[in-house]
Amino acid sequence: MTHFTKLTMLAGLATAGIFAVPAHAQDMTTDDKPFSGLYIGAAGGYDVQPNDVGSSILFDRNGDGNFSDSVNTITGANAFSPGFCNGSARTAVPAYGCRNDDDGWSYYGRAGFDVQSGPFVVGLVGEFGKAEITDSVAAFSTTPASYTMARKLKWEGSVRARAGLAARNTLFYATGGAGYAKIDNLFFTTNTANAFAATGSDKRWGYVGGGGIEQKLTKNISIGMEYTYHQYKDDDARVRVTAGTALAGSPVLLANNPFVLAPNTSGTTFRRSDENFRWHSLRGTVAFRF
Amino acid sequence: MTDLNTKLEIFDAIATRRNERRSFLRFAGGSAIALGGATLLSACGSDDSDLAPSPTPSPTPTAALNDADVLNFALNLEYLEAQFYAYAAFGVGLNASLLTGTGTQGGVTGGAQVPFSDTVVREYAREIAIDEVAHVAFLRSALGTAAVAQPALDISAGTAAAPGAFTSAARAAGVIGATGVFNPYADDNSFLLGAYIFEDVGVSAYKGASPLIANKTYLEAAAGILAAEAYHAGLIRTILFRKGLTTPSLVTGANQISDARDSLDGTVTNTSTGVIGDDDQGITGSDATMSNIVPTDANGLAYSRSTGQVLNIVYLNKTAVSMGGFFPAGVNGNIKTSAANA
């Protein structure tokens, strides 16, 4: 609910900003092609993630590369019977719940150029920045212990095409292109018996698409509002669970640990069920047009 | 000849029958070494502490007991038995290398070599002592780094003014008067009664804990220890009955101890209805000439005691407490509280 409130507020401010000034702006810009040329700018706003209810952690117990196994205790009971949540675990037990995924502010710099022919505008924009968002999923074992796998956006760059229609000094456009992002894969657990090693490439290709409105205020200054959807395939994060030092020194504990039970005593591998890092972004923009 | 290991070497010849058990030990130890090499990295992600889980607020949920908890509970009892028998048979306690582990390590109060006059009793004592020390070594090996340390033990007679655990137990049972002192190391008969206090408890403890052991490998090992404890209890009960034929006070004392254990573990025969509800039986049947060497229920099954009931007896307290009697500072591990039977 908080996110919707922030988005609505942002949209209201941006809309008010755009439509409050046209009469004044029109007086200052009489260019035939107000959107042609190079520009540099900045964008900032609030990024939110779609609901990922039902996401979980999947397990490969037998080492065959398929994440379709259950992790069982020595008695055959499901060691993860307490279940999963689509956030980060607050504590070791499910009763204390999970934190929601982190949505957050975004701030980008951008540069590009447009070519205008009549009302038609096409162009390219390059953008670089970051958004304070994290996407987590947590599992709870009967130990009790919790296991949180998180992906966090460190930075994102994109090159997008823009195409739109200009109505005098107002441009309505669609945009889409390739994105390249650094995504950190993180792992947290309250399990102190086993050893955990997290792996996974952290630079991913994806795509960005959306649309927006840009309004020229002066010959050189424009502001706007833009919605974009971002999606990156992030499917190779793995957490390898093996016997920790405490287990290795105790044959009884070792012989009863669900992650290293016979026949595969080498360990268990985790991966996330949701393979994509997705988010929506609503930003205000400001540009200086040369 | 100053420590138990030295004395044990004398009896190496009879240890061959334990080869099978030791093979198991080697197997268990080998798997620990093999997997020790596979230990990998610790958890990562230190740059995002906001995502890290917090300690679970109180009251924290109780983790389910695992096999290590159960075997550690048994190890506490084995420390007690091993020290008692080792002192009685050899005059020395366990080697210091067998006492370390998690929890608070404690010393032994009391213990002395019994001046045996009967060769049979002396040999039984020697054999049981070696078995009990082997039980300690086996459990410690299986538990590895998870093994608890020996807690403080009181196996002393004490004095009339400051009674030790054996004297407290004998007074409570009525084996001696309220101001008497019971020294289990005084002679053959005292030793047999002292041993009798522990023996049936060990059998019922292992049987009662068996459903708590999940791993079949260790369940079988525990069954092996239970069987050894049952042999020990059977021979102590047998020799008490045999000697009791000429020394009736031994039978009386054993039966009083049995009743005292019933009182502590909360399974007392209803004297008004006559319904037998006890989990413990003396060494004679309906009359003093009838033996009751094997205490069983109507199905011929030995009795079980819960961990709480076992602790009632070794703490010499029928209420829910965490220390007392033979364990003046309590036991180490996660199973430490006696049952509330008062």
PDB file of C-alpha atoms in Angstrom, chain B residues 95-331:
ATOM      1  CA  ASN B  95      41.423 -40.734  31.998  1.00  0.00           C
ATOM      2  CA  ALA B  96      41.263 -36.945  31.630  1.00  0.00           C
ATOM      3  CA  SER B  97      41.074 -37.294  27.845  1.00  0.00           C
ATOM      4  CA  LEU B  98      37.650 -38.905  28.226  1.00  0.00           C
ATOM      5  CA  LEU B  99      36.115 -36.028  30.170  1.00  0.00           C
ATOM      6  CA  THR B 100      36.253 -33.013  27.856  1.00  0.00           C
ATOM      7  CA  GLY B 101      33.488 -31.610  25.702  1.00  0.00           C
ATOM      8  CA  THR B 102      30.754 -29.007  25.528  1.00  0.00           C
ATOM      9  CA  GLY B 103      29.064 -27.681  28.624  1.00  0.00           C
ATOM     10  CA  THR B 104      30.653 -27.323  32.015  1.00  0.00           C
ATOM     11  CA  GLN B 105      33.221 -29.921  32.909  1.00  0.00           C
ATOM     12  CA  GLY B 106      33.163 -31.005  36.539  1.00  0.00           C
ATOM     13  CA  GLY B 107      35.159 -33.181  38.850  1.00  0.00           C
ATOM     14  CA  VAL B 108      34.313 -36.321  40.768  1.00  0.00           C
ATOM     15  CA  THR B 109      33.591 -36.245  44.476  1.00  0.00           C
ATOM     16  CA  GLY B 110      34.273 -39.571  46.187  1.00  0.00           C
ATOM     17  CA  GLY B 111      35.167 -42.916  44.721  1.00  0.00           C
ATOM     18  CA  ALA B 112      37.448 -45.583  46.133  1.00  0.00           C
ATOM     19  CA  GLN B 113      38.603 -49.090  45.356  1.00  0.00           C
ATOM     20  CA  VAL B 114      36.457 -51.727  47.018  1.00  0.00           C
ATOM     21  CA  PRO B 115      38.383 -54.277  49.141  1.00  0.00           C
ATOM     22  CA  PHE B 116      36.678 -57.211  47.445  1.00  0.00           C
ATOM     23  CA  SER B 117      36.653 -60.504  49.312  1.00  0.00           C
ATOM     24  CA  ASP B 118      34.540 -62.480  46.837  1.00  0.00           C
ATOM     25  CA  THR B 119      36.335 -63.203  43.583  1.00  0.00           C
ATOM     26  CA  VAL B 120      33.053 -63.385  41.693  1.00  0.00           C
ATOM     27  CA  VAL B 121      32.038 -59.896  42.804  1.00  0.00           C
ATOM     28  CA  ARG B 122      35.484 -58.515  42.036  1.00  0.00           C
ATOM     29  CA  GLU B 123      35.466 -60.024  38.529  1.00  0.00           C
ATOM     30  CA  TYR B 124      31.960 -58.779  37.830  1.00  0.00           C
ATOM     31  CA  ALA B 125      33.000 -55.306  38.961  1.00  0.00           C
ATOM     32  CA  ARG B 126      36.056 -55.374  36.725  1.00  0.00           C
ATOM     33  CA  GLU B 127      34.064 -56.512  33.711  1.00  0.00           C
ATOM     34  CA  ILE B 128      31.311 -53.942  34.173  1.00  0.00           C
ATOM     35  CA  ALA B 129      33.866 -51.180  34.709  1.00  0.00           C
ATOM     36  CA  ILE B 130      35.586 -51.942  31.407  1.00  0.00           C
ATOM     37  CA  ASP B 131      32.229 -52.004  29.603  1.00  0.00           C
ATOM     38  CA  GLU B 132      31.127 -48.709  31.084  1.00  0.00           C
ATOM     39  CA  VAL B 133      34.389 -46.996  30.192  1.00  0.00           C
ATOM     40  CA  ALA B 134      33.996 -48.381  26.679  1.00  0.00           C
ATOM     41  CA  HIS B 135      30.464 -46.965  26.546  1.00  0.00           C
ATOM     42  CA  VAL B 136      31.836 -43.534  27.417  1.00  0.00           C
ATOM     43  CA  ALA B 137      34.519 -43.843  24.742  1.00  0.00           C
ATOM     44  CA  PHE B 138      32.023 -45.065  22.156  1.00  0.00           C
ATOM     45  CA  LEU B 139      29.482 -42.322  22.772  1.00  0.00           C
ATOM     46  CA  ARG B 140      32.208 -39.669  22.780  1.00  0.00           C
ATOM     47  CA  SER B 141      33.541 -40.985  19.485  1.00  0.00           C
ATOM     48  CA  ALA B 142      30.087 -41.059  17.880  1.00  0.00           C
ATOM     49  CA  LEU B 143      29.249 -37.570  19.130  1.00  0.00           C
ATOM     50  CA  GLY B 144      32.662 -36.186  18.231  1.00  0.00           C
ATOM     51  CA  THR B 145      32.793 -32.428  18.712  1.00  0.00           C
ATOM     52  CA  ALA B 146      29.187 -32.478  19.895  1.00  0.00           C
ATOM     53  CA  ALA B 147      30.005 -34.619  22.951  1.00  0.00           C
ATOM     54  CA  VAL B 148      29.274 -33.064  26.334  1.00  0.00           C
ATOM     55  CA  ALA B 149      31.916 -32.842  29.002  1.00  0.00           C
ATOM     56  CA  GLN B 150      31.625 -34.851  32.168  1.00  0.00           C
ATOM     57  CA  PRO B 151      29.508 -32.824  34.585  1.00  0.00           C
ATOM     58  CA  ALA B 152      30.333 -32.627  38.280  1.00  0.00           C
ATOM     59  CA  LEU B 153      29.652 -36.033  39.854  1.00  0.00           C
ATOM     60  CA  ASP B 154      29.040 -36.998  43.457  1.00  0.00           C
ATOM     61  CA  ILE B 155      29.747 -40.689  43.971  1.00  0.00           C
ATOM     62  CA  SER B 156      30.735 -40.248  47.595  1.00  0.00           C
ATOM     63  CA  ALA B 157      29.452 -41.655  50.859  1.00  0.00           C
ATOM     64  CA  GLY B 158      30.059 -38.374  52.625  1.00  0.00           C
ATOM     65  CA  THR B 159      29.593 -38.065  56.352  1.00  0.00           C
ATOM     66  CA  ALA B 160      26.622 -38.168  58.671  1.00  0.00           C
ATOM     67  CA  ALA B 161      26.603 -34.385  58.774  1.00  0.00           C
ATOM     68  CA  ALA B 162      27.387 -33.882  55.096  1.00  0.00           C
ATOM     69  CA  PRO B 163      25.992 -36.923  53.339  1.00  0.00           C
ATOM     70  CA  GLY B 164      27.150 -37.818  49.838  1.00  0.00           C
ATOM     71  CA  ALA B 165      24.737 -38.870  47.103  1.00  0.00           C
ATOM     72  CA  PHE B 166      24.990 -42.582  47.969  1.00  0.00           C
ATOM     73  CA  THR B 167      24.178 -41.893  51.608  1.00  0.00           C
ATOM     74  CA  SER B 168      21.288 -39.626  50.624  1.00  0.00           C
ATOM     75  CA  ALA B 169      19.915 -42.333  48.344  1.00  0.00           C
ATOM     76  CA  ALA B 170      20.288 -45.057  50.989  1.00  0.00           C
ATOM     77  CA  ARG B 171      18.686 -42.883  53.662  1.00  0.00           C
ATOM     78  CA  ALA B 172      15.757 -42.041  51.382  1.00  0.00           C
ATOM     79  CA  ALA B 173      15.285 -45.720  50.606  1.00  0.00           C
ATOM     80  CA  GLY B 174      15.519 -46.717  54.245  1.00  0.00           C
ATOM     81  CA  VAL B 175      18.529 -48.943  53.676  1.00  0.00           C
ATOM     82  CA  ILE B 176      20.200 -47.071  56.524  1.00  0.00           C
ATOM     83  CA  GLY B 177      18.817 -44.871  59.265  1.00  0.00           C
ATOM     84  CA  ALA B 178      18.258 -41.159  58.971  1.00  0.00           C
ATOM     85  CA  THR B 179      21.680 -40.405  60.389  1.00  0.00           C
ATOM     86  CA  GLY B 180      23.561 -43.379  58.942  1.00  0.00           C
ATOM     87  CA  VAL B 181      26.254 -43.284  56.298  1.00  0.00           C
ATOM     88  CA  PHE B 182      26.210 -45.659  53.320  1.00  0.00           C
ATOM     89  CA  ASN B 183      29.624 -46.313  51.820  1.00  0.00           C
ATOM     90  CA  PRO B 184      29.313 -48.362  48.603  1.00  0.00           C
ATOM     91  CA  TYR B 185      33.073 -48.914  48.599  1.00  0.00           C
ATOM     92  CA  ALA B 186      33.164 -50.498  52.066  1.00  0.00           C
ATOM     93  CA  ASP B 187      32.797 -54.161  51.085  1.00  0.00           C
ATOM     94  CA  ASP B 188      31.304 -56.572  48.568  1.00  0.00           C
ATOM     95  CA  ASN B 189      27.721 -56.246  49.780  1.00  0.00           C
ATOM     96  CA  SER B 190      27.802 -52.456  49.971  1.00  0.00           C
ATOM     97  CA  PHE B 191      29.231 -52.353  46.470  1.00  0.00           C
ATOM     98  CA  LEU B 192      26.438 -54.597  45.167  1.00  0.00           C
ATOM     99  CA  LEU B 193      23.742 -52.372  46.663  1.00  0.00           C
ATOM    100  CA  GLY B 194      25.484 -49.282  45.336  1.00  0.00           C
ATOM    101  CA  ALA B 195      25.621 -50.807  41.866  1.00  0.00           C
ATOM    102  CA  TYR B 196      21.985 -51.833  42.167  1.00  0.00           C
ATOM    103  CA  ILE B 197      20.966 -48.169  42.549  1.00  0.00           C
ATOM    104  CA  PHE B 198      22.213 -47.486  39.002  1.00  0.00           C
ATOM    105  CA  GLU B 199      21.788 -50.686  37.059  1.00  0.00           C
ATOM    106  CA  ASP B 200      18.048 -50.962  36.443  1.00  0.00           C
ATOM    107  CA  VAL B 201      17.947 -47.232  35.741  1.00  0.00           C
ATOM    108  CA  GLY B 202      20.354 -47.641  32.840  1.00  0.00           C
ATOM    109  CA  VAL B 203      18.243 -50.387  31.254  1.00  0.00           C
ATOM    110  CA  SER B 204      14.982 -48.464  31.536  1.00  0.00           C
ATOM    111  CA  ALA B 205      16.692 -45.240  30.381  1.00  0.00           C
ATOM    112  CA  TYR B 206      18.010 -46.715  27.138  1.00  0.00           C
ATOM    113  CA  LYS B 207      14.717 -48.445  26.413  1.00  0.00           C
ATOM    114  CA  GLY B 208      12.768 -45.267  27.109  1.00  0.00           C
ATOM    115  CA  ALA B 209      15.057 -43.151  24.933  1.00  0.00           C
ATOM    116  CA  SER B 210      15.031 -45.538  21.994  1.00  0.00           C
ATOM    117  CA  PRO B 211      12.013 -43.920  20.257  1.00  0.00           C
ATOM    118  CA  LEU B 212      13.881 -40.612  20.362  1.00  0.00           C
ATOM    119  CA  ILE B 213      16.753 -41.901  18.213  1.00  0.00           C
ATOM    120  CA  ALA B 214      16.007 -41.300  14.548  1.00  0.00           C
ATOM    121  CA  ASN B 215      19.063 -42.744  12.850  1.00  0.00           C
ATOM    122  CA  LYS B 216      18.956 -46.542  12.646  1.00  0.00           C
ATOM    123  CA  THR B 217      22.723 -46.861  12.820  1.00  0.00           C
ATOM    124  CA  TYR B 218      22.745 -45.195  16.211  1.00  0.00           C
ATOM    125  CA  LEU B 219      19.542 -46.893  17.294  1.00  0.00           C
ATOM    126  CA  GLU B 220      21.290 -50.214  16.797  1.00  0.00           C
ATOM    127  CA  ALA B 221      24.306 -48.977  18.722  1.00  0.00           C
ATOM    128  CA  ALA B 222      22.026 -47.847  21.549  1.00  0.00           C
ATOM    129  CA  ALA B 223      20.373 -51.265  21.495  1.00  0.00           C
ATOM    130  CA  GLY B 224      23.822 -52.751  21.946  1.00  0.00           C
ATOM    131  CA  ILE B 225      24.467 -50.579  24.980  1.00  0.00           C
ATOM    132  CA  LEU B 226      21.026 -51.386  26.373  1.00  0.00           C
ATOM    133  CA  ALA B 227      21.743 -55.110  26.061  1.00  0.00           C
ATOM    134  CA  ALA B 228      25.084 -54.688  27.854  1.00  0.00           C
ATOM    135  CA  GLU B 229      23.365 -52.713  30.618  1.00  0.00           C
ATOM    136  CA  ALA B 230      20.732 -55.444  30.900  1.00  0.00           C
ATOM    137  CA  TYR B 231      23.449 -58.086  31.290  1.00  0.00           C
ATOM    138  CA  HIS B 232      25.036 -55.968  33.999  1.00  0.00           C
ATOM    139  CA  ALA B 233      21.739 -55.437  35.816  1.00  0.00           C
ATOM    140  CA  GLY B 234      20.910 -59.119  35.563  1.00  0.00           C
ATOM    141  CA  LEU B 235      24.187 -60.240  37.095  1.00  0.00           C
ATOM    142  CA  ILE B 236      24.005 -57.688  39.923  1.00  0.00           C
ATOM    143  CA  ARG B 237      20.430 -58.744  40.701  1.00  0.00           C
ATOM    144  CA  THR B 238      21.418 -62.427  40.503  1.00  0.00           C
ATOM    145  CA  ILE B 239      24.315 -62.155  42.887  1.00  0.00           C
ATOM    146  CA  LEU B 240      22.254 -59.997  45.282  1.00  0.00           C
ATOM    147  CA  PHE B 241      19.549 -62.681  45.329  1.00  0.00           C
ATOM    148  CA  ARG B 242      22.104 -65.446  45.786  1.00  0.00           C
ATOM    149  CA  LYS B 243      23.849 -63.674  48.643  1.00  0.00           C
ATOM    150  CA  GLY B 244      20.472 -62.609  50.021  1.00  0.00           C
ATOM    151  CA  LEU B 245      19.593 -66.200  50.735  1.00  0.00           C
ATOM    152  CA  THR B 246      22.138 -66.114  53.546  1.00  0.00           C
ATOM    153  CA  THR B 247      22.152 -62.380  54.176  1.00  0.00           C
ATOM    154  CA  PRO B 248      18.492 -61.284  54.048  1.00  0.00           C
ATOM    155  CA  SER B 249      19.388 -57.651  54.607  1.00  0.00           C
ATOM    156  CA  LEU B 250      20.691 -57.542  51.034  1.00  0.00           C
ATOM    157  CA  VAL B 251      17.288 -58.533  49.681  1.00  0.00           C
ATOM    158  CA  THR B 252      15.589 -56.081  51.970  1.00  0.00           C
ATOM    159  CA  GLY B 253      17.962 -53.308  50.937  1.00  0.00           C
ATOM    160  CA  ALA B 254      17.564 -54.025  47.219  1.00  0.00           C
ATOM    161  CA  ASN B 255      13.808 -54.043  47.463  1.00  0.00           C
ATOM    162  CA  GLN B 256      13.850 -50.797  49.441  1.00  0.00           C
ATOM    163  CA  ILE B 257      15.994 -49.192  46.752  1.00  0.00           C
ATOM    164  CA  SER B 258      13.546 -50.393  44.126  1.00  0.00           C
ATOM    165  CA  ASP B 259      10.638 -48.837  45.998  1.00  0.00           C
ATOM    166  CA  ALA B 260      12.582 -45.613  46.404  1.00  0.00           C
ATOM    167  CA  ARG B 261      13.162 -45.453  42.648  1.00  0.00           C
ATOM    168  CA  ASP B 262       9.441 -45.938  42.119  1.00  0.00           C
ATOM    169  CA  SER B 263       8.738 -43.121  44.510  1.00  0.00           C
ATOM    170  CA  LEU B 264      11.138 -40.829  42.674  1.00  0.00           C
ATOM    171  CA  ASP B 265       9.950 -41.613  39.147  1.00  0.00           C
ATOM    172  CA  GLY B 266       6.283 -41.283  40.081  1.00  0.00           C
ATOM    173  CA  THR B 267       5.240 -44.869  39.387  1.00  0.00           C
ATOM    174  CA  VAL B 268       4.073 -46.096  42.772  1.00  0.00           C
ATOM    175  CA  THR B 269       1.809 -49.048  43.473  1.00  0.00           C
ATOM    176  CA  ASN B 270      -1.523 -47.875  44.796  1.00  0.00           C
ATOM    177  CA  THR B 271      -1.543 -49.195  48.355  1.00  0.00           C
ATOM    178  CA  SER B 272      -5.279 -48.754  48.800  1.00  0.00           C
ATOM    179  CA  THR B 273      -6.327 -50.546  45.618  1.00  0.00           C
ATOM    180  CA  GLY B 274      -3.337 -52.843  45.386  1.00  0.00           C
ATOM    181  CA  VAL B 275      -2.934 -51.971  41.694  1.00  0.00           C
ATOM    182  CA  ILE B 276       0.667 -52.413  40.708  1.00  0.00           C
ATOM    183  CA  GLY B 277       1.733 -49.319  38.879  1.00  0.00           C
ATOM    184  CA  ASP B 278       5.436 -49.294  39.482  1.00  0.00           C
ATOM    185  CA  ASP B 279       8.074 -49.465  36.777  1.00  0.00           C
ATOM    186  CA  ASP B 280      10.598 -50.892  39.146  1.00  0.00           C
ATOM    187  CA  GLN B 281      10.696 -54.188  40.916  1.00  0.00           C
ATOM    188  CA  GLY B 282      12.796 -55.680  43.681  1.00  0.00           C
ATOM    189  CA  ILE B 283      14.725 -58.886  43.353  1.00  0.00           C
ATOM    190  CA  THR B 284      12.180 -61.137  45.047  1.00  0.00           C
ATOM    191  CA  GLY B 285       8.692 -62.138  44.087  1.00  0.00           C
ATOM    192  CA  SER B 286       5.670 -62.717  46.299  1.00  0.00           C
ATOM    193  CA  ASP B 287       7.862 -64.175  49.009  1.00  0.00           C
ATOM    194  CA  ALA B 288      11.528 -63.899  49.847  1.00  0.00           C
ATOM    195  CA  THR B 289      12.364 -67.333  48.427  1.00  0.00           C
ATOM    196  CA  MET B 290      11.002 -66.504  44.981  1.00  0.00           C
ATOM    197  CA  SER B 291      13.425 -64.710  42.708  1.00  0.00           C
ATOM    198  CA  ASN B 292      12.562 -61.764  40.488  1.00  0.00           C
ATOM    199  CA  ILE B 293      15.843 -61.356  38.654  1.00  0.00           C
ATOM    200  CA  VAL B 294      14.254 -59.960  35.488  1.00  0.00           C
ATOM    201  CA  PRO B 295      11.857 -57.069  36.156  1.00  0.00           C
ATOM    202  CA  THR B 296       9.292 -57.130  33.363  1.00  0.00           C
ATOM    203  CA  ASP B 297       5.683 -56.247  32.693  1.00  0.00           C
ATOM    204  CA  ALA B 298       2.902 -58.733  31.922  1.00  0.00           C
ATOM    205  CA  ASN B 299       4.257 -59.163  28.405  1.00  0.00           C
ATOM    206  CA  GLY B 300       7.730 -59.977  29.603  1.00  0.00           C
ATOM    207  CA  LEU B 301       9.040 -56.610  28.449  1.00  0.00           C
ATOM    208  CA  ALA B 302      11.555 -54.581  30.411  1.00  0.00           C
ATOM    209  CA  TYR B 303      10.325 -51.209  31.602  1.00  0.00           C
ATOM    210  CA  SER B 304      10.964 -47.826  30.052  1.00  0.00           C
ATOM    211  CA  ARG B 305      11.665 -44.562  31.800  1.00  0.00           C
ATOM    212  CA  SER B 306      11.385 -41.141  30.248  1.00  0.00           C
ATOM    213  CA  THR B 307      14.439 -38.914  30.384  1.00  0.00           C
ATOM    214  CA  GLY B 308      12.681 -36.880  33.070  1.00  0.00           C
ATOM    215  CA  GLN B 309      12.061 -39.980  35.201  1.00  0.00           C
ATOM    216  CA  VAL B 310      15.676 -41.048  34.842  1.00  0.00           C
ATOM    217  CA  LEU B 311      16.781 -37.628  36.037  1.00  0.00           C
ATOM    218  CA  ASN B 312      14.370 -37.872  39.002  1.00  0.00           C
ATOM    219  CA  ILE B 313      16.358 -40.862  40.184  1.00  0.00           C
ATOM    220  CA  VAL B 314      19.887 -39.604  39.588  1.00  0.00           C
ATOM    221  CA  TYR B 315      18.976 -36.170  40.985  1.00  0.00           C
ATOM    222  CA  LEU B 316      17.260 -37.973  43.926  1.00  0.00           C
ATOM    223  CA  ASN B 317      14.321 -35.616  43.559  1.00  0.00           C
ATOM    224  CA  LYS B 318      10.764 -36.344  42.497  1.00  0.00           C
ATOM    225  CA  THR B 319      10.118 -32.768  41.368  1.00  0.00           C
ATOM    226  CA  ALA B 320      11.174 -30.958  38.210  1.00  0.00           C
ATOM    227  CA  VAL B 321      14.711 -29.803  38.954  1.00  0.00           C
ATOM    228  CA  SER B 322      17.885 -29.480  36.953  1.00  0.00           C
ATOM    229  CA  MET B 323      20.480 -30.699  39.428  1.00  0.00           C
ATOM    230  CA  GLY B 324      21.016 -32.681  42.576  1.00  0.00           C
ATOM    231  CA  GLY B 325      21.968 -36.103  43.922  1.00  0.00           C
ATOM    232  CA  PHE B 326      24.665 -37.735  41.840  1.00  0.00           C
ATOM    233  CA  PHE B 327      24.818 -34.647  39.547  1.00  0.00           C
ATOM    234  CA  PRO B 328      25.251 -31.730  41.968  1.00  0.00           C
ATOM    235  CA  ALA B 329      25.565 -29.232  39.071  1.00  0.00           C
ATOM    236  CA  GLY B 330      23.142 -31.022  36.759  1.00  0.00           C
ATOM    237  CA  VAL B 331      23.883 -32.832  33.539  1.00  0.00           C
TER     238      VAL B 331
END
